Coordinates of C-alpha atoms and ligand atoms in Angstrom, one line a residue:
X1 CA 104.3 143.4 139.5
X2 CA 100.7 143.9 140.5
X3 CA 98.9 147.0 139.3
X4 CA 97.1 149.5 141.5
X5 CA 94.6 152.2 140.6
X6 CA 92.5 154.4 142.9
X7 CA 90.0 157.2 142.1
X8 CA 88.3 159.9 144.0
X9 CA 86.1 162.3 142.2
X10 CA 82.5 163.0 141.2
X11 CA 81.8 160.2 138.8
X12 CA 80.8 156.6 139.5
X13 CA 84.2 154.9 139.6
X14 CA 83.5 151.3 138.8
X15 CA 84.3 151.6 135.1
X16 CA 87.2 154.0 135.7
X17 CA 88.7 151.4 138.0
X18 CA 88.1 148.5 135.6
X19 CA 89.4 150.4 132.6
X20 CA 92.5 151.4 134.6
X21 CA 93.1 147.9 135.6
X22 CA 92.9 146.7 132.0
X23 CA 95.6 149.2 131.2
X24 CA 97.7 147.8 134.1
X25 CA 97.1 144.1 133.3
X26 CA 100.6 143.8 131.9
X27 CA 101.8 144.1 135.5
X28 CA 100.0 141.0 136.7
X29 CA 97.1 139.0 135.5
X30 CA 96.2 136.1 137.8
X31 CA 93.4 137.7 139.8
X32 CA 91.9 141.1 140.2
X33 CA 89.5 143.1 142.4
X34 CA 88.0 146.5 143.2
X35 CA 86.6 148.1 146.4
X36 CA 84.3 151.0 146.3
X37 CA 82.8 153.2 149.1
X38 CA 79.1 152.9 148.5
X39 CA 76.5 155.2 149.9
X40 CA 73.3 156.7 148.8
X41 CA 74.2 159.8 150.7
X42 CA 77.9 160.3 150.9
X43 CA 77.7 162.9 153.6
X44 CA 76.4 160.4 156.0
X45 CA 79.3 158.2 157.1
X46 CA 77.1 155.7 158.9
X47 CA 75.4 154.7 155.7
X48 CA 78.7 154.0 153.9
X49 CA 79.9 150.5 153.2
X50 CA 82.8 149.1 151.3
X51 CA 81.7 146.9 148.5
X52 CA 84.3 144.6 147.2
X53 CA 84.3 142.5 144.1
X54 CA 87.2 140.1 143.3
X55 CA 87.8 137.2 140.9
X56 CA 90.6 134.8 140.1
X57 CA 91.8 135.0 136.5
X58 CA 92.0 137.9 134.1
X59 CA 90.3 141.3 134.5
X60 CA 87.7 140.2 132.0
X61 CA 86.5 137.6 134.5
X62 CA 86.1 140.4 137.1
X63 CA 84.4 142.6 134.7
X64 CA 81.9 139.9 133.7
X65 CA 81.2 139.2 137.4
X66 CA 80.7 142.8 138.3
X67 CA 78.4 143.3 135.3
X68 CA 75.9 141.2 137.3
X69 CA 76.2 143.2 140.5
X70 CA 75.4 146.8 141.4
X71 CA 78.4 148.9 142.5
X72 CA 78.1 152.6 142.8
X73 CA 80.3 155.2 144.4
X74 CA 82.8 157.9 143.6
X75 CA 85.7 156.6 145.7
X76 CA 87.4 153.3 145.0
X77 CA 90.5 151.2 144.6
X78 CA 91.5 148.4 142.3
X79 CA 94.2 145.8 141.9
X80 CA 95.5 143.3 139.4
X81 CA 97.7 140.7 141.0
X82 CA 100.8 138.7 140.3
X83 CA 100.8 136.2 143.1
X84 CA 103.7 136.1 145.6
X85 CA 102.2 134.9 148.9
X86 CA 99.3 132.6 148.4
X87 CA 97.8 131.1 145.2
X88 CA 96.0 133.2 142.7
X89 CA 92.5 132.5 144.1
X90 CA 89.5 134.7 144.7
X91 CA 90.1 134.9 148.4
X92 CA 93.7 135.9 147.9
X93 CA 92.9 138.6 145.4
X94 CA 92.9 142.3 146.6
X95 CA 91.4 144.4 148.1
X96 CA 91.8 142.9 151.6
X97 CA 89.7 144.1 154.6
X98 CA 90.1 144.6 158.3
X99 CA 87.9 142.8 160.9
X100 CA 85.2 145.4 160.9
X101 CA 85.2 145.6 157.1
X102 CA 85.7 149.4 157.4
X103 CA 89.1 149.5 155.7
X104 CA 90.1 148.1 152.3
X105 CA 93.7 147.9 151.1
X106 CA 95.4 147.1 147.8
X107 CA 99.1 146.5 147.8
X108 CA 102.0 145.9 145.4
X109 CA 105.1 144.5 147.0
X110 CA 106.2 142.0 149.6
X111 CA 105.9 142.4 153.4
X112 CA 108.9 140.5 154.6
X113 CA 108.0 140.5 158.3
X114 CA 104.3 139.7 157.7
X115 CA 104.4 136.4 159.6
X116 CA 105.5 138.0 162.8
X117 CA 103.0 140.9 162.4
X118 CA 100.2 138.4 161.6
X119 CA 101.0 136.4 164.8
X120 CA 100.9 139.6 166.8
X121 CA 97.6 140.7 165.3
X122 CA 96.0 137.2 165.8
X123 CA 97.0 137.4 169.5
X124 CA 95.1 140.7 169.6
X125 CA 92.1 139.0 168.2
X126 CA 92.3 139.9 164.5
X127 CA 90.8 137.3 162.1
X128 CA 92.5 136.5 158.8
X129 CA 90.9 134.9 155.8
X130 CA 93.6 134.8 153.1
X131 CA 97.1 133.4 152.7
X132 CA 98.6 136.7 151.6
X133 CA 101.1 138.9 153.3
X134 CA 98.9 141.9 152.3
X135 CA 96.1 141.1 154.6
X136 CA 98.1 142.3 157.6
X137 CA 97.9 145.8 156.3
X138 CA 94.2 146.6 156.8
X139 CA 94.4 145.0 160.2
X140 CA 97.5 147.1 161.1
X141 CA 95.6 150.2 159.9
X142 CA 92.7 149.2 162.1
X143 CA 95.1 149.0 165.1
X144 CA 96.8 152.3 164.3
X145 CA 93.8 154.4 163.3
X146 CA 93.2 157.0 166.1
X147 CA 91.3 159.5 164.0
X148 CA 93.6 160.1 161.1
X149 CA 94.2 157.4 158.4
X150 CA 97.2 159.2 157.0
X151 CA 99.0 159.0 160.4
X152 CA 98.0 155.4 160.7
X153 CA 99.5 154.7 157.3
X154 CA 102.7 156.5 158.3
X155 CA 102.9 154.2 161.4
X156 CA 102.3 151.2 159.2
X157 CA 105.2 152.2 156.9
X158 CA 107.5 152.3 160.0
X159 CA 106.3 148.9 161.1
X160 CA 106.7 146.8 157.9
X161 CA 109.9 145.5 156.3
X162 CA 110.0 144.9 152.5
X163 CA 108.4 146.8 149.8
X164 CA 105.0 148.2 149.2
X165 CA 102.8 150.6 147.3
X166 CA 99.8 150.6 149.6
X167 CA 96.5 152.3 149.0
X168 CA 93.6 152.3 151.5
X169 CA 90.0 153.5 151.7
X170 CA 87.9 153.6 154.9
X171 CA 84.2 154.1 155.5
X172 CA 85.3 156.4 158.3
X173 CA 87.0 158.8 155.9
X174 CA 84.9 158.6 152.7
X175 CA 86.2 161.9 151.3
X176 CA 89.8 160.7 151.0
X177 CA 92.1 157.9 149.9
X178 CA 95.4 157.3 151.7
X179 CA 98.6 155.8 150.2
X180 CA 102.1 155.0 151.4
X181 CA 105.1 153.9 149.5
X182 CA 108.3 151.9 150.1
X183 CA 110.2 150.9 147.0
X184 CA 107.2 149.9 144.8
X185 CA 106.0 152.2 142.1
X186 CA 103.1 154.6 142.8
X187 CA 102.2 157.9 141.3
X188 CA 99.5 160.5 141.8
X189 CA 97.4 161.6 138.8
X190 CA 95.9 165.1 139.1
X191 CA 92.9 166.4 137.3
X192 CA 90.4 169.2 137.7
X193 CA 87.6 167.1 139.0
X194 CA 89.3 164.0 140.4
X195 CA 92.6 162.6 141.7
X196 CA 94.1 159.2 141.2
X197 CA 96.8 156.8 142.5
X198 CA 98.3 154.4 139.9
X199 CA 101.2 152.1 139.6
X200 CA 101.9 153.5 136.2
X201 CA 100.8 156.3 133.9
X202 CA 98.9 154.3 131.3
X203 CA 96.3 153.4 133.9
X204 CA 95.0 157.0 134.0
X205 CA 96.2 158.6 130.8
X206 CA 92.7 158.9 129.5
X207 CA 91.9 161.2 132.5
X208 CA 95.1 163.2 133.0
X209 CA 98.7 163.7 131.9
X210 CA 99.7 165.5 135.1
X211 CA 101.5 163.5 137.7
X212 CA 103.2 163.7 141.0
X213 CA 105.9 161.2 142.1
X214 CA 105.9 159.8 145.6
X215 CA 109.1 159.0 147.3
X216 CA 109.9 156.1 149.7
X217 CA 108.4 156.4 153.2
X218 CA 106.1 159.2 152.1
X219 CA 102.3 159.0 152.7
X220 CA 99.8 160.8 150.5
X221 CA 96.2 161.9 151.1
X222 CA 94.1 162.6 148.0
X223 CA 90.6 164.1 148.1
X224 CA 88.5 165.3 145.1
X225 CA 90.2 168.6 145.2
X226 CA 93.5 168.2 146.9
X227 CA 96.7 166.2 147.1
X228 CA 98.8 166.3 150.2
X229 CA 102.2 164.6 150.5
X230 CA 103.7 163.9 153.9
X231 CA 107.3 163.0 154.7
X232 CA 108.3 160.4 157.3
X233 CA 108.1 163.1 160.1
X234 CA 104.5 164.0 159.1
X235 CA 105.4 167.3 157.5
X236 CA 103.8 168.4 154.3
X237 CA 106.1 168.2 151.3
X238 CA 105.7 170.6 148.4
X239 CA 106.3 169.0 145.0
X240 CA 105.6 170.2 141.5
X241 CA 103.7 167.9 139.1
X242 CA 105.2 166.9 135.8
X243 CA 103.3 166.5 132.5
X244 CA 103.7 163.2 130.7
X245 CA 104.6 163.3 127.0
X246 CA 102.7 160.0 126.5
X247 CA 99.1 160.2 125.4
X248 CA 96.3 157.7 125.6
X249 CA 96.6 156.7 121.9
X250 CA 100.2 155.5 122.6
X251 CA 98.7 153.1 125.2
X252 CA 96.1 151.7 122.8
X253 CA 96.4 148.8 120.3
X254 CA 95.6 151.2 117.4
X255 CA 94.2 148.5 115.1
X256 CA 96.9 145.9 115.8
X257 CA 96.0 142.5 117.0
X258 CA 98.3 142.7 120.0
X259 CA 100.4 145.3 121.8
X260 CA 103.5 143.3 121.0
X261 CA 102.9 143.5 117.3
X262 CA 102.1 147.2 117.5
X263 CA 105.2 147.9 119.5
X264 CA 107.4 145.9 117.1
X265 CA 106.1 148.1 114.3
X266 CA 106.7 151.3 116.4
X267 CA 110.5 150.7 116.5
X268 CA 111.5 153.0 113.7
X269 CA 109.6 155.8 115.6
X270 CA 111.2 154.8 118.9
X271 CA 114.7 154.8 117.4
X272 CA 114.1 158.2 115.8
X273 CA 112.6 159.7 119.0
X274 CA 115.5 158.3 121.1
X275 CA 117.9 160.1 118.7
X276 CA 116.0 163.3 118.7
X277 CA 118.0 166.2 120.2
X278 CA 121.0 163.9 120.6
X279 CA 122.1 162.9 117.1
X280 CA 121.4 164.8 113.9
X281 CA 123.3 166.1 110.9
X282 CA 126.4 164.3 112.1
X283 CA 126.3 166.1 115.4
X284 CA 126.1 164.3 118.7
X285 CA 124.9 166.0 121.9
X286 CA 124.9 164.3 125.3
X287 CA 124.9 167.4 127.4
X288 CA 122.3 165.8 129.6
X289 CA 125.1 163.7 131.1
X290 CA 126.9 166.8 132.4
X291 CA 130.3 164.9 132.5
X292 CA 133.4 167.0 132.0
X293 CA 135.9 166.1 129.3
X294 CA 138.4 165.5 132.1
X295 CA 136.1 163.1 133.8
X296 CA 135.5 161.2 130.6
X297 CA 139.2 161.1 129.7
X298 CA 140.0 159.8 133.2
X299 CA 137.5 156.9 133.0
X300 CA 139.2 153.6 133.8
X301 CA 136.2 151.4 133.7
X302 CA 132.4 151.3 133.1
X303 CA 130.2 148.9 134.9
X304 CA 126.7 148.2 133.5
X305 CA 124.0 146.4 135.4
X306 CA 120.6 145.2 134.1
X307 CA 118.2 142.3 134.0
X308 CA 116.6 140.3 131.2
X309 CA 116.4 142.0 127.9
X310 CA 118.0 145.1 129.3
X311 CA 121.0 143.0 130.1
X312 CA 121.3 142.1 126.5
X313 CA 121.3 145.8 125.6
X314 CA 124.1 146.1 128.2
X315 CA 126.2 143.5 126.4
X316 CA 125.8 145.4 123.1
X317 CA 126.8 148.6 125.0
X318 CA 130.0 146.8 126.3
X319 CA 131.0 145.8 122.8
X320 CA 130.7 149.2 121.2
X321 CA 132.1 151.2 124.1
X322 CA 135.2 148.9 124.3
X323 CA 135.6 149.0 120.5
X324 CA 135.1 152.7 119.9
X325 CA 136.1 154.4 123.2
X326 CA 138.6 151.8 124.4
X327 CA 137.2 151.8 128.0
X328 CA 136.9 148.4 129.7
X329 CA 133.3 147.5 130.4
X330 CA 132.0 145.0 132.9
X331 CA 128.4 143.8 132.6
X332 CA 126.5 142.2 135.5
X333 CA 123.1 140.9 136.2
X334 CA 121.6 143.3 138.8
X335 CA 120.5 140.3 140.9
X336 CA 124.1 139.0 141.0
X337 CA 125.8 142.4 141.5
X338 CA 123.8 143.4 144.5
X339 CA 124.9 140.4 146.5
X340 CA 128.4 139.8 145.3
X341 CA 130.4 142.3 147.2
X342 CA 131.5 144.3 144.1
X343 CA 134.6 146.4 143.9
X344 CA 133.8 150.0 142.9
X345 CA 137.1 151.6 141.7
X346 CA 137.8 155.3 141.2
X347 CA 137.1 156.8 137.8
X348 CA 134.5 154.1 137.2
X349 CA 131.2 155.1 135.6
X350 CA 128.2 153.0 136.6
X351 CA 125.3 152.5 134.2
X352 CA 121.9 150.9 135.0
X353 CA 119.6 149.9 132.1
X354 CA 116.0 149.3 132.9
X355 CA 113.0 150.0 130.6
X356 CA 110.6 150.2 133.6
X357 CA 112.9 152.0 136.0
X358 CA 111.3 149.9 138.7
X359 CA 113.1 146.5 138.6
X360 CA 113.8 145.8 142.3
X361 CA 117.2 144.1 141.7
X362 CA 118.4 147.0 139.5
X363 CA 117.3 149.5 142.1
X364 CA 119.1 147.5 144.8
X365 CA 122.3 147.2 142.7
X366 CA 122.2 151.0 142.2
X367 CA 121.9 151.6 146.0
X368 CA 124.8 149.1 146.5
X369 CA 127.0 150.9 144.0
X370 CA 126.1 154.3 145.4
X371 CA 126.9 153.3 148.9
X372 CA 130.4 152.4 147.6
X373 CA 130.8 155.9 146.0
X374 CA 129.7 155.2 142.4
X375 CA 128.0 157.9 140.2
X376 CA 125.1 156.4 138.4
X377 CA 123.7 156.9 134.9
X378 CA 120.2 155.5 134.4
X379 CA 118.9 154.5 131.0
X380 CA 115.1 154.1 131.3
X381 CA 111.9 154.6 129.4
X382 CA 109.8 155.9 132.3
X383 CA 110.1 159.5 133.4
X384 CA 110.0 159.8 137.2
X385 CA 110.6 156.1 137.8
X386 CA 112.5 155.0 140.9
X387 CA 115.7 154.3 139.1
X388 CA 115.5 157.6 137.3
X389 CA 115.1 159.4 140.6
X390 CA 117.8 157.6 142.4
X391 CA 120.5 158.1 139.7
X392 CA 122.8 161.0 139.2
X393 CA 122.1 161.3 135.4
X394 CA 119.2 159.9 133.3
X395 CA 119.2 159.1 129.6
X396 CA 115.6 158.5 128.7
X397 CA 114.7 156.3 125.8
X398 CA 111.7 157.8 124.1
X399 CA 110.0 154.6 122.9
X400 CA 106.6 155.5 124.3
X401 CA 104.7 153.3 126.7
X402 CA 105.4 149.6 126.2
X403 CA 102.3 147.6 127.3
X404 CA 103.3 144.1 125.9
X405 CA 105.0 142.2 128.7
X406 CA 107.9 141.3 126.4
X407 CA 110.3 144.1 125.7
X408 CA 110.6 145.0 122.0
X409 CA 110.7 148.7 121.2
X410 CA 112.3 149.6 124.5
X411 CA 115.1 147.2 123.7
X412 CA 115.9 148.8 120.4
X413 CA 115.7 152.2 122.0
X414 CA 118.2 151.1 124.6
X415 CA 120.5 149.8 121.9
X416 CA 120.3 153.2 120.2
X417 CA 121.3 154.9 123.4
X418 CA 124.2 152.5 123.8
X419 CA 125.4 153.1 120.3
X420 CA 125.2 156.9 120.8
X421 CA 126.9 156.7 124.2
X422 CA 129.7 154.6 122.8
X423 CA 130.2 157.2 120.0
X424 CA 130.0 160.1 122.4
X425 CA 132.6 158.6 124.7
X426 CA 134.8 157.9 121.7
X427 CA 134.5 161.4 120.5
X428 CA 135.5 162.9 123.8
X429 CA 138.4 160.5 124.1
X430 CA 139.4 161.1 120.5
X431 CA 139.6 157.3 120.1
X432 CA 137.9 157.2 116.7
X433 CA 139.1 158.7 113.4
X434 CA 136.9 161.6 112.3
X435 CA 135.8 159.8 109.2
X436 CA 134.9 156.7 111.1
X437 CA 132.9 158.7 113.6
X438 CA 131.0 160.4 110.8
X439 CA 130.4 157.1 109.0
X440 CA 128.9 155.5 112.2
X441 CA 126.9 158.6 113.0
X442 CA 125.3 158.8 109.5
X443 CA 124.5 155.1 109.6
X444 CA 122.8 155.5 113.0
X445 CA 120.7 158.4 111.6
X446 CA 119.3 156.2 108.8
X447 CA 118.7 153.2 111.1
X448 CA 115.0 153.9 111.5
X449 CA 114.6 153.5 107.7
X450 CA 116.5 150.2 107.7
X451 CA 114.3 149.0 110.5
X452 CA 111.2 149.9 108.4
X453 CA 112.6 148.0 105.5
X454 CA 112.7 144.9 107.6
X455 CA 109.1 145.5 108.9
X456 CA 107.9 145.8 105.4
X457 CA 108.9 142.1 104.9
X458 CA 107.1 140.8 108.0
X459 CA 105.1 138.3 105.8
X460 CA 108.3 136.5 104.9
X461 CA 109.0 135.9 108.5
X462 CA 105.4 134.7 109.1
X463 CA 105.9 132.1 106.4
X464 CA 109.1 130.8 108.0
X465 CA 107.3 130.7 111.3
X466 CA 104.4 128.8 109.8
X467 CA 106.8 126.1 108.5
X468 CA 108.9 125.7 111.7
X469 CA 106.7 126.4 114.7
X470 CA 106.2 122.7 115.5
X471 CA 109.9 122.2 116.2
X472 CA 110.8 121.5 119.8
X473 CA 114.2 123.1 120.3
X474 CA 115.5 126.4 119.0
X475 CA 119.2 127.4 119.2
X476 CA 120.1 131.0 118.5
X477 CA 123.7 131.3 117.4
X478 CA 125.8 134.4 116.8
X479 CA 129.4 135.6 117.2
X480 CA 130.7 138.9 118.6
X481 CA 128.0 141.5 117.6
X482 CA 125.6 138.7 116.8
X483 CA 126.0 137.1 120.2
X484 CA 123.8 139.4 122.3
X485 CA 121.2 139.1 119.6
X486 CA 121.3 135.4 120.0
X487 CA 120.7 135.8 123.7
X488 CA 117.8 138.1 123.2
X489 CA 116.4 136.0 120.4
X490 CA 116.2 132.9 122.6
X491 CA 114.6 135.0 125.5
X492 CA 112.0 136.4 123.1
X493 CA 111.0 133.1 121.7
X494 CA 110.8 131.2 125.0
X495 CA 108.9 133.8 126.9
X496 CA 106.1 134.1 124.4
X497 CA 105.9 130.6 122.9
X498 CA 107.1 128.5 125.9
X499 CA 109.3 126.5 123.5
X500 CA 112.8 125.6 124.8
X501 CA 115.3 128.0 123.3
X502 CA 118.9 128.8 124.0
X503 CA 121.2 131.7 122.9
X504 CA 124.8 130.8 122.5
X505 CA 128.0 132.1 121.0
X506 CA 128.3 129.9 117.9
X507 CA 132.0 129.0 118.7
X508 CA 130.9 127.5 122.0
X509 CA 128.6 124.9 120.4
X510 CA 131.2 122.2 120.3
X511 CA 131.7 122.5 124.0
X512 CA 128.4 121.0 124.9
X513 CA 125.2 122.4 123.3
X514 CA 125.8 120.6 119.9
X515 CA 124.6 117.5 121.7
X516 CA 121.1 119.0 121.6
X517 CA 120.9 119.2 117.8
X518 CA 118.8 116.8 115.8
X519 CA 116.1 117.1 113.2
X520 CA 113.7 118.7 115.8
X521 CA 116.1 121.6 116.3
X522 CA 115.9 124.9 114.5
X523 CA 119.2 126.8 114.5
X524 CA 118.6 130.5 114.0
X525 CA 122.0 131.8 112.8
X526 CA 122.8 135.5 113.0
X527 CA 125.2 135.7 110.2
X528 CA 125.8 139.1 108.7
X529 CA 128.6 139.5 106.3
X530 CA 131.1 140.7 108.9
X531 CA 134.7 139.9 109.8
X532 CA 133.6 136.7 111.5
X533 CA 131.3 135.5 108.7
X534 CA 133.5 132.5 107.6
X535 CA 133.8 131.2 111.2
X536 CA 130.0 131.4 111.6
X537 CA 129.7 129.5 108.3
X538 CA 131.8 126.7 109.7
X539 CA 129.8 126.6 113.0
X540 CA 126.6 126.4 111.0
X541 CA 127.9 123.6 108.8
X542 CA 128.6 121.6 112.0
X543 CA 125.0 121.8 113.2
X544 CA 123.7 121.3 109.7
X545 CA 125.6 118.0 109.7
X546 CA 123.6 117.0 112.8
X547 CA 120.3 117.5 110.8
X548 CA 119.3 120.8 112.4
X549 CA 117.0 123.1 110.4
X550 CA 119.0 126.2 109.6
X551 CA 117.3 129.6 109.5
X552 CA 119.8 132.3 108.6
X553 CA 119.6 136.0 109.2
X554 CA 122.1 137.1 106.6
X555 CA 123.0 140.5 105.1
X556 CA 124.4 139.6 101.7
X557 CA 123.4 137.0 99.2
X558 CA 126.1 134.4 98.5
X559 CA 126.1 130.8 97.4
X560 CA 127.5 129.3 100.6
X561 CA 124.8 130.7 102.9
X562 CA 122.1 129.7 100.4
X563 CA 123.3 126.1 100.2
X564 CA 123.5 125.8 103.9
X565 CA 120.2 127.4 105.0
X566 CA 116.7 125.9 104.9
X567 CA 115.3 129.4 105.4
X568 CA 117.0 132.8 104.9
X569 CA 115.9 136.3 105.7
X570 CA 118.1 139.2 104.5
X571 CA 118.6 142.2 106.7
X572 CA 119.9 145.5 105.2
X573 CA 123.6 145.9 105.2
X574 CA 125.2 148.2 107.8
X575 CA 128.4 148.7 109.7
X576 CA 129.3 145.5 111.4
X577 CA 129.0 146.9 115.0
X578 CA 125.4 148.0 114.2
X579 CA 124.0 144.7 112.9
X580 CA 122.5 143.9 116.4
X581 CA 119.7 146.4 116.1
X582 CA 118.7 145.1 112.7
X583 CA 119.1 141.4 113.4
X584 CA 116.8 141.5 116.4
X585 CA 113.8 142.9 114.5
X586 CA 113.2 139.8 112.3
X587 CA 113.7 137.6 115.4
X588 CA 111.0 139.5 117.3
X589 CA 108.6 139.0 114.4
X590 CA 109.6 135.4 113.9
X591 CA 109.0 134.7 117.6
X592 CA 105.7 136.5 117.5
X593 CA 104.4 134.5 114.6
X594 CA 105.5 131.2 116.2
X595 CA 103.7 132.1 119.4
X596 CA 100.6 133.1 117.5
X597 CA 100.6 129.8 115.6
X598 CA 100.7 128.1 119.0
X599 CA 97.8 130.3 120.2
X600 CA 99.8 131.9 123.0
X601 CA 98.8 135.2 124.6
X602 CA 101.9 137.2 123.5
X603 CA 101.0 140.3 125.5
X604 CA 100.6 138.5 128.7
X605 CA 102.7 135.4 128.7
X606 CA 102.2 133.0 131.6
X607 CA 104.0 133.6 134.9
X608 CA 105.5 136.9 133.8
X609 CA 104.9 140.5 134.7
X610 CA 106.1 143.7 133.1
X611 CA 108.0 145.3 135.9
X612 CA 109.6 143.0 138.4
X613 CA 109.2 144.8 141.7
X614 CA 109.8 141.7 143.9
X615 CA 113.0 139.7 144.2
Ligands
F6R1 C1 111.9 140.3 128.4 C2 111.7 141.3 129.4 C3 112.4 141.2 130.7 C4 112.9 142.5 131.2 C5 113.5 142.4 132.6 C6 114.1 143.7 133.0 O1 111.1 140.6 127.3 O2 110.9 142.2 129.3 O3 113.4 140.2 130.6 O4 113.8 143.0 130.3 O5 112.5 142.0 133.5 O6 113.1 144.7 133.1 P1 113.5 146.3 133.1 O7 114.2 146.6 131.8 O8 112.3 147.0 133.3 O9 114.5 146.4 134.2

């Protein structure tokens, strides 16, 4: 939540900052601002001023506003906000300044002890203008600066409680930008002529693909030519940069109307890339896990934690691991796990799923589990993310950057990992017949083609959306392997269309939710021809009798489903455990077209942000 960019180099940075912020807008979009060190002669510190421009609303508003003003300088910081403390107004937008207007700060995170610090600073005579927690930071730096801003930042990190990626510029030190980090994402981008700070790689991919990670409680000084990382004791830390496999094209819309649509259509590629080097020609390789056969055979339990869409991938993981590998799996919301005094038993493997690798609750749950002796496998899409760094093993999904706030291609890539992991554990534990193993492996290998077949029929889903988008209640129903799809379907629809939607196991309808059904209700039934098909049919008959409109996602034509359904979309046939990945694709498209009919901003739905770095 909140996006940060900073640039120091030889070019005028206004446009670099604005373009970077646009690429970070998925992280927060209620207000934005930039601060630039301006001077005609940058060698003369006295002539240097911080020029700040901020605006409530989207970055476009800021850009339009700046277009009317002169802003020149080669050192600057920028911020796009997702409000926590204080409303999304111009005055609360970042950067925030100290009393003398010599220091400007942007911040992503929450300062939990800001009230106490603010009181202390007010007593010392500092003046505040905003309602934010962030504003204490430039004033603290003003207090702590005794000739070295990096040391001041280090003292600041020791003083605050909570989380923060904090970046500061000062008129006193025009040839450097200083950052500090506790728990919120921040990376350094390195190039020949300039250096950057950014919350995420897409912000600076057009300038560099070389990055350095920053760890908690480290401070960093960047100049045009140099990057210096300092640990908590003030010692310089040596760290090798890594080269991102993502490129700028992968972070562009590429001719699509929205990132969400582009990312839905990238799913065959994401699934294929996620399999690459792991599954091919019937062979499965998960050597990256580095678990011995003995360890796998002794496993008594697996615990998976995640939030939101990633939680739904976890439920799919539970189902296939239990069915194929025979290991009991518990699935928890990270936000619940971290506070519920969990039992971590011996021979339990702990898996954290998070596309961003920065979700604060998932990070906290990992720390909780680690403190109780658990070994952690992270499944994430972002190389070098906090979760990746804090885990013992990392399984990367290779979906490419996901810019749309709502998860699509990262979800299907997560499901692919769960399927492969289930199969891998089953193989090691010899719990699946060879023939069955081969059948599932071959089916997984052709999954990208089956996903493409669905995408080729997107227009059919658009038609169904056009006919149903005015309905006021949507119930997504499935059983067993269709159940996590129902949960994810309801989440997709509600987050981008703002229509009330619920995902339910179809067998539970009679225990309450059926009271919701009437002619304004659409029931999206996930009803592939699997072992539970007949039961699903009965459940759908019950809601049909209450006048609901039935939209079925079926896999095989038959008379009964045709009679029962007002709309049908056929997904390709597959093994029953694998229907989940196919059933979610039409639902993503259906939700997308409903939201577009309602004129919603699908890439940046209201109140949401891509990575949830606050509790
Ligand atoms: C929904 C969505 C969110 C995320 C959730 C967890 O489309 O994107 O529900 O799934 O915020 O995020 P990660 O996976 O980054 O931990």
